[in-house]
JSON list of C-alpha atoms in Angstrom, two decimals:
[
{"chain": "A", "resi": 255, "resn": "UNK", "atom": "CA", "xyz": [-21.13, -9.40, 5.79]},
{"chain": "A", "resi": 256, "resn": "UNK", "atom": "CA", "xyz": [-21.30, -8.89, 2.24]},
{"chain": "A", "resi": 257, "resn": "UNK", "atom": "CA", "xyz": [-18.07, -10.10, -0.36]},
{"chain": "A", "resi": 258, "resn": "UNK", "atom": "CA", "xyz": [-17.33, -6.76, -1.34]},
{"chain": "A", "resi": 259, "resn": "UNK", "atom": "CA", "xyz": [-16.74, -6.16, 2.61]},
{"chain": "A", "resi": 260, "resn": "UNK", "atom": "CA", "xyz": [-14.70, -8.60, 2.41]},
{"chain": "A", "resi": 261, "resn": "UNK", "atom": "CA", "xyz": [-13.17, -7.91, -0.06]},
{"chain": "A", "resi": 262, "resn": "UNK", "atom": "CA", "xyz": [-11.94, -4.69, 1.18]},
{"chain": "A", "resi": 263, "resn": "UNK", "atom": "CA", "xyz": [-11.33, -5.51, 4.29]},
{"chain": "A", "resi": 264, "resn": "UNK", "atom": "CA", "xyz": [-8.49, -7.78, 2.76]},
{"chain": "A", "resi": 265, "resn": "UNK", "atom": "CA", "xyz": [-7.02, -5.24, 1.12]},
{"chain": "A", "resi": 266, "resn": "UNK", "atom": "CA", "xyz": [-6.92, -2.98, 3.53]},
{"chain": "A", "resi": 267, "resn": "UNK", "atom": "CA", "xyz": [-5.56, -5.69, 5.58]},
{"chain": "A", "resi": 268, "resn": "UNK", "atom": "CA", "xyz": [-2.92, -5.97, 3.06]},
{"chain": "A", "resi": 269, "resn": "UNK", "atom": "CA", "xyz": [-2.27, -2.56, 3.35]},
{"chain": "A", "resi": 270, "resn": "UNK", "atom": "CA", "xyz": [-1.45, -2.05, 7.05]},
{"chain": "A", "resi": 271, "resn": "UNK", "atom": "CA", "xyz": [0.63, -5.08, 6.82]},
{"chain": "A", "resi": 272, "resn": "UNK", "atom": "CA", "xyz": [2.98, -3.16, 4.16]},
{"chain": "A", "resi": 273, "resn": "UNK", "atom": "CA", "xyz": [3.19, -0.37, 7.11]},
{"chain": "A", "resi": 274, "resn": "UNK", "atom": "CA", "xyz": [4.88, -2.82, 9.03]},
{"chain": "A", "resi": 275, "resn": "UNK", "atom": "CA", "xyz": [8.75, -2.49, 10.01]},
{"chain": "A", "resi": 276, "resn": "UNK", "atom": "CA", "xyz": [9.12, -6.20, 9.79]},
{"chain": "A", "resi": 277, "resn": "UNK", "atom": "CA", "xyz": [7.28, -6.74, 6.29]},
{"chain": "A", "resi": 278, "resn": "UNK", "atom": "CA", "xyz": [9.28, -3.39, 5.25]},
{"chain": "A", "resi": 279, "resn": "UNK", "atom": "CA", "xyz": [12.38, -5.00, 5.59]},
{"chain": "A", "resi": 280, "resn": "UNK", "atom": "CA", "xyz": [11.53, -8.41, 4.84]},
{"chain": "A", "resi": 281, "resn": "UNK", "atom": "CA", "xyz": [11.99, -9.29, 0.87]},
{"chain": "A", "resi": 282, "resn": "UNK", "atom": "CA", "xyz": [10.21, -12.28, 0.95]},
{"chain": "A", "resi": 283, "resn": "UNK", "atom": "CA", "xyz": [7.28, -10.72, 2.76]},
{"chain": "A", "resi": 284, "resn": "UNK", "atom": "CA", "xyz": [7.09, -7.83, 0.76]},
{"chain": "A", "resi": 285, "resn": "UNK", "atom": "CA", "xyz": [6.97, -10.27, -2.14]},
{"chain": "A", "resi": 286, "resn": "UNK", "atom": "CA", "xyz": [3.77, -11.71, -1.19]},
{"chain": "A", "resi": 287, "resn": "UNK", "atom": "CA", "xyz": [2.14, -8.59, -0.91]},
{"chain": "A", "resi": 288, "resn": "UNK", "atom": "CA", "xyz": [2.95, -6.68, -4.37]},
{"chain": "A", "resi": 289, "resn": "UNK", "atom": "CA", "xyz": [1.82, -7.82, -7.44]},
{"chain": "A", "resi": 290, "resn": "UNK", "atom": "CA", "xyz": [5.06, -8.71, -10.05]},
{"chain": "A", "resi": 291, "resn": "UNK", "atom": "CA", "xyz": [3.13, -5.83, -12.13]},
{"chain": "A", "resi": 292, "resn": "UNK", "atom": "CA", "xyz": [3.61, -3.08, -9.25]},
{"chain": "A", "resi": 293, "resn": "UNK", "atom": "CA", "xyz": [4.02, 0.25, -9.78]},
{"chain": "A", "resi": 294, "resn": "UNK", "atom": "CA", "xyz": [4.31, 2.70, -7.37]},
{"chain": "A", "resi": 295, "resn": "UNK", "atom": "CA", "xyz": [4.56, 7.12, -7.82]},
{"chain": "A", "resi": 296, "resn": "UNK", "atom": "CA", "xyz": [5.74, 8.33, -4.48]},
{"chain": "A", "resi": 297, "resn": "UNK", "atom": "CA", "xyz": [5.29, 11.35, -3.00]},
{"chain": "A", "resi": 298, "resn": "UNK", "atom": "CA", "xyz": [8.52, 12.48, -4.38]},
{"chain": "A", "resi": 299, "resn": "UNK", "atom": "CA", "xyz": [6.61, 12.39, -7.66]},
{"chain": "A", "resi": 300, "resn": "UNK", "atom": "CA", "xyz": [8.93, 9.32, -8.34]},
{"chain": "A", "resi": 301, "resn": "UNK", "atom": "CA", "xyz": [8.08, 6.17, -10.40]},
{"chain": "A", "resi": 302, "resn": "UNK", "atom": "CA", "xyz": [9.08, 2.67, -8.87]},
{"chain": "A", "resi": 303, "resn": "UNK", "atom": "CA", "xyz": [8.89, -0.39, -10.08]},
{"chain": "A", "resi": 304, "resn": "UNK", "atom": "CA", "xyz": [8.16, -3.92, -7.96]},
{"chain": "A", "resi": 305, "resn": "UNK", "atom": "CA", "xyz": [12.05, -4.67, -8.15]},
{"chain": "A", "resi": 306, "resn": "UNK", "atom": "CA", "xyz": [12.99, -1.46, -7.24]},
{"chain": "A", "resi": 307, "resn": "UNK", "atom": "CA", "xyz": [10.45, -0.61, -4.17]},
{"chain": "A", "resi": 308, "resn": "UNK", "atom": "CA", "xyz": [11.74, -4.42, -3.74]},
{"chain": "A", "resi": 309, "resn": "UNK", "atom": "CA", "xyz": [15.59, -3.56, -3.34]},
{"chain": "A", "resi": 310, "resn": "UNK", "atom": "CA", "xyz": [14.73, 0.14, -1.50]},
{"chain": "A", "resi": 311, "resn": "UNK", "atom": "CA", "xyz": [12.16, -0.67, 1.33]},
{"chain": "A", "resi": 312, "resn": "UNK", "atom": "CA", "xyz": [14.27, -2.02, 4.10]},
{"chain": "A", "resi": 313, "resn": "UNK", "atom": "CA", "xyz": [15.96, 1.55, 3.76]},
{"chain": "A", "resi": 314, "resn": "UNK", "atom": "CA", "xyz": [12.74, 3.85, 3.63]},
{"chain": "A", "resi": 315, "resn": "UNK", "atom": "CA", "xyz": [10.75, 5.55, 5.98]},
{"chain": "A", "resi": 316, "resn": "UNK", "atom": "CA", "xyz": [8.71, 3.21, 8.53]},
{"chain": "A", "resi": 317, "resn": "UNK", "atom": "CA", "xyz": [10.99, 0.30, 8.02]},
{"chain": "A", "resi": 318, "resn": "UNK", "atom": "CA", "xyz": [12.85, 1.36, 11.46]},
{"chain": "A", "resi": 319, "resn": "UNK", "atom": "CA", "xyz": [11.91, -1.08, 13.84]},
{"chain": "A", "resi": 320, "resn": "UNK", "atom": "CA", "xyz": [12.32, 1.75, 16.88]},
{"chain": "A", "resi": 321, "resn": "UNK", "atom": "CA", "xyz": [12.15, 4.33, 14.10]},
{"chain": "A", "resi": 322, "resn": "UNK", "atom": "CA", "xyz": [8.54, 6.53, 13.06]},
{"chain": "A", "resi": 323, "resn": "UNK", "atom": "CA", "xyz": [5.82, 4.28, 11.96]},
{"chain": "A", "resi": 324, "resn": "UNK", "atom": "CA", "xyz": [3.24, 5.17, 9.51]},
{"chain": "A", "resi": 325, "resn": "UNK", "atom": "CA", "xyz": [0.14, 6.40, 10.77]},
{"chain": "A", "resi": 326, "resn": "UNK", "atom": "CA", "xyz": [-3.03, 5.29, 8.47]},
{"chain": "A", "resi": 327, "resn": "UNK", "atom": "CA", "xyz": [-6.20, 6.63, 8.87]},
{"chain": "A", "resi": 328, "resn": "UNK", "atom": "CA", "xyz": [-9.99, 7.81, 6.62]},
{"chain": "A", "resi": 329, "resn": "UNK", "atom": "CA", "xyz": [-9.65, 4.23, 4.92]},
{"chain": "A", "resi": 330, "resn": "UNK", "atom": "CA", "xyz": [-12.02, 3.97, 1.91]},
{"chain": "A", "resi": 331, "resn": "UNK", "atom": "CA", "xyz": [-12.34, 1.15, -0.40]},
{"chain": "A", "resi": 332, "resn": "UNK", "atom": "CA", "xyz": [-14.50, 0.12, -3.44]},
{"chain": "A", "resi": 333, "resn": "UNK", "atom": "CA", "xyz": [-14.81, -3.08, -5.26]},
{"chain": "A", "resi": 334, "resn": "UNK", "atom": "CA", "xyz": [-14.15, -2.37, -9.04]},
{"chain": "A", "resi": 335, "resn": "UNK", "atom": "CA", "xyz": [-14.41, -5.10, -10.45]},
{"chain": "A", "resi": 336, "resn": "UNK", "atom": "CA", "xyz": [-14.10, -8.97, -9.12]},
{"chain": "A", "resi": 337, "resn": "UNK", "atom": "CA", "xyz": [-10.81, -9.72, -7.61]},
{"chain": "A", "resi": 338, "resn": "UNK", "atom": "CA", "xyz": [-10.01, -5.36, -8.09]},
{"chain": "A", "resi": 339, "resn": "UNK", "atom": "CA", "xyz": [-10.14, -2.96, -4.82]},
{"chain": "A", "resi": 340, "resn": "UNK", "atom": "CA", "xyz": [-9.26, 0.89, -4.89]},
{"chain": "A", "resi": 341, "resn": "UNK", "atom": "CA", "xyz": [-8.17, 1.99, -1.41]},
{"chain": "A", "resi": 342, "resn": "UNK", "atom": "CA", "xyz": [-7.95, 5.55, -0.61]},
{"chain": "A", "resi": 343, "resn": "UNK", "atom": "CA", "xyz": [-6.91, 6.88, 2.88]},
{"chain": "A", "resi": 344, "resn": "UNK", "atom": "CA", "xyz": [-3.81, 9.39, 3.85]},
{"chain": "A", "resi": 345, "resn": "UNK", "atom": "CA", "xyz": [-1.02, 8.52, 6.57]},
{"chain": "A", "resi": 346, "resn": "UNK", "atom": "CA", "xyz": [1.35, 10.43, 9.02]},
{"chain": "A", "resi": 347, "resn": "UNK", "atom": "CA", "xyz": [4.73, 9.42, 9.80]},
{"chain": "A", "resi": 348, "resn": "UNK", "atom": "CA", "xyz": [6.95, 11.85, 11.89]},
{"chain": "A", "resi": 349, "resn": "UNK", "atom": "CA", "xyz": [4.87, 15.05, 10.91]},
{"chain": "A", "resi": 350, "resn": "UNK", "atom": "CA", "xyz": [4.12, 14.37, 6.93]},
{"chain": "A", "resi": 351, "resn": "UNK", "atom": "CA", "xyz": [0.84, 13.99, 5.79]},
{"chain": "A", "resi": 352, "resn": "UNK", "atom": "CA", "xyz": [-0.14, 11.79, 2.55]},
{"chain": "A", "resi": 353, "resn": "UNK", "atom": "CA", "xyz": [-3.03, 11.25, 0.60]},
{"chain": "A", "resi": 354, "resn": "UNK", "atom": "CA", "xyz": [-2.75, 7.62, -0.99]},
{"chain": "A", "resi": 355, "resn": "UNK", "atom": "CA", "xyz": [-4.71, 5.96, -3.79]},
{"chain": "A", "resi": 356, "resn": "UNK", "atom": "CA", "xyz": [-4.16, 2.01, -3.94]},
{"chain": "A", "resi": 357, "resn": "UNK", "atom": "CA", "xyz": [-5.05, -1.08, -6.46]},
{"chain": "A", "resi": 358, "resn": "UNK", "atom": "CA", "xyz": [-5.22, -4.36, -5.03]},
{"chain": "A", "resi": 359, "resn": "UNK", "atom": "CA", "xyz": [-5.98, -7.35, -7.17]},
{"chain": "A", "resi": 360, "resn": "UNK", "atom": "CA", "xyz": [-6.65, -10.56, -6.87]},
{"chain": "A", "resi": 361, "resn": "UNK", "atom": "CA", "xyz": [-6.06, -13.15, -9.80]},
{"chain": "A", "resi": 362, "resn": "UNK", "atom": "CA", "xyz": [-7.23, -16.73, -9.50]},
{"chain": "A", "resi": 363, "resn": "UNK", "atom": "CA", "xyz": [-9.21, -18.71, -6.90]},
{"chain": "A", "resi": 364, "resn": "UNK", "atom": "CA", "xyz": [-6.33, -19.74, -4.73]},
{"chain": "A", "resi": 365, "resn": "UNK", "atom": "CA", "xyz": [-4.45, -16.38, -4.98]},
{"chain": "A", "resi": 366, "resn": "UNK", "atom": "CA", "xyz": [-4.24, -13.63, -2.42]},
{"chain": "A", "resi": 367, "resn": "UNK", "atom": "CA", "xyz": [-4.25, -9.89, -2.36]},
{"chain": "A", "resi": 368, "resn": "UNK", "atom": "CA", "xyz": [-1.56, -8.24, -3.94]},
{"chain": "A", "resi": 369, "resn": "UNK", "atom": "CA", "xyz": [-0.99, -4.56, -4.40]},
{"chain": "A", "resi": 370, "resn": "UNK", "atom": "CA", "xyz": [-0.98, -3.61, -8.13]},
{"chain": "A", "resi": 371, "resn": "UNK", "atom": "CA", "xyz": [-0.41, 0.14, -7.81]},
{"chain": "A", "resi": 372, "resn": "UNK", "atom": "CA", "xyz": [0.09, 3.21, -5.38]},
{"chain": "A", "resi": 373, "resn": "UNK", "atom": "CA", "xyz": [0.62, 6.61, -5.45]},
{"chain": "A", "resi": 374, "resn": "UNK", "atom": "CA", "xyz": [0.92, 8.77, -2.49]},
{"chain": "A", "resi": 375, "resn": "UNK", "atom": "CA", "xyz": [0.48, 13.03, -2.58]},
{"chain": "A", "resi": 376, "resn": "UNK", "atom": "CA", "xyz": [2.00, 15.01, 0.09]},
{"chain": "A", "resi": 377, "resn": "UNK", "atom": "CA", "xyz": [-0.65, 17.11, 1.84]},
{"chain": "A", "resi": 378, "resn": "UNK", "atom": "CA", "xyz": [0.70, 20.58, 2.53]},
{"chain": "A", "resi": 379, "resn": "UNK", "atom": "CA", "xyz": [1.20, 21.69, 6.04]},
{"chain": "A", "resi": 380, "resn": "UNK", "atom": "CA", "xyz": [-1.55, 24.25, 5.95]},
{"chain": "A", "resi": 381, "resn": "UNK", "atom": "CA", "xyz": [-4.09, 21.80, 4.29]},
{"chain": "A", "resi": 382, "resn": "UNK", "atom": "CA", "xyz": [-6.98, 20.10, 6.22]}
]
């Protein structure tokens, strides 16, 4: 397995954990997964920053422990640069399509994956 497979597959390992109910409404968990530089433009076309997706995800969609749950799938991923993944893929949760574009980075030898930036793009209804 190559590094950059690796690399990726961290990420996107990263990236289904976020979709979890119990890392959604876990601080501390949450915390090890975004970067202290996040920034996030949701598919409300809004603009959050890593203490405000912080204080809002236990109350947003897919943190519901019985509630919808997101539905990844098409994962893509490239290494940019060392220690620097883009993930694309798009997600359902109770009917809405997304189109998402992630960062992931990496900084230091001992560090882990943590999610730099994301933006998600509603897909309309009619759209394949």
């Amino acid at each position: 397995m190559s590094r950059e497979t690796d690399e990726v597959r961290e990420a996107i390992a990263g990236e289904l954990r976020l979709m979890d109910p119990k890392v959604r409404v876990s601080r501390s968990l949450a915390q090890q997964l975004l970067d202290p530089d996040f920034v996030e433009v949701g598919a409300s076309g809004r603009r959050w920053t890593y203490d405000e997706i912080l204080a809002s995800m236990p109350e947003m969609d897919g943190a519901a422990e019985g509630g919808p749950r997101y539905e990844p799938s098409k994962f893509t991923g490239v290494l940019l640069a060392p220690g620097l993944v883009h993930l694309t893929y798009e997600t359902t949760l109770d009917g809405k399509r997304a189109r998402r574009s992630s960062l992931w980075r990496k900084q230091g030898a001992d560090a882990t994956w943590q999610m730099y930036y994301h933006q998600a793009t509603p897909i309309p209804p009619d759209s394949m």
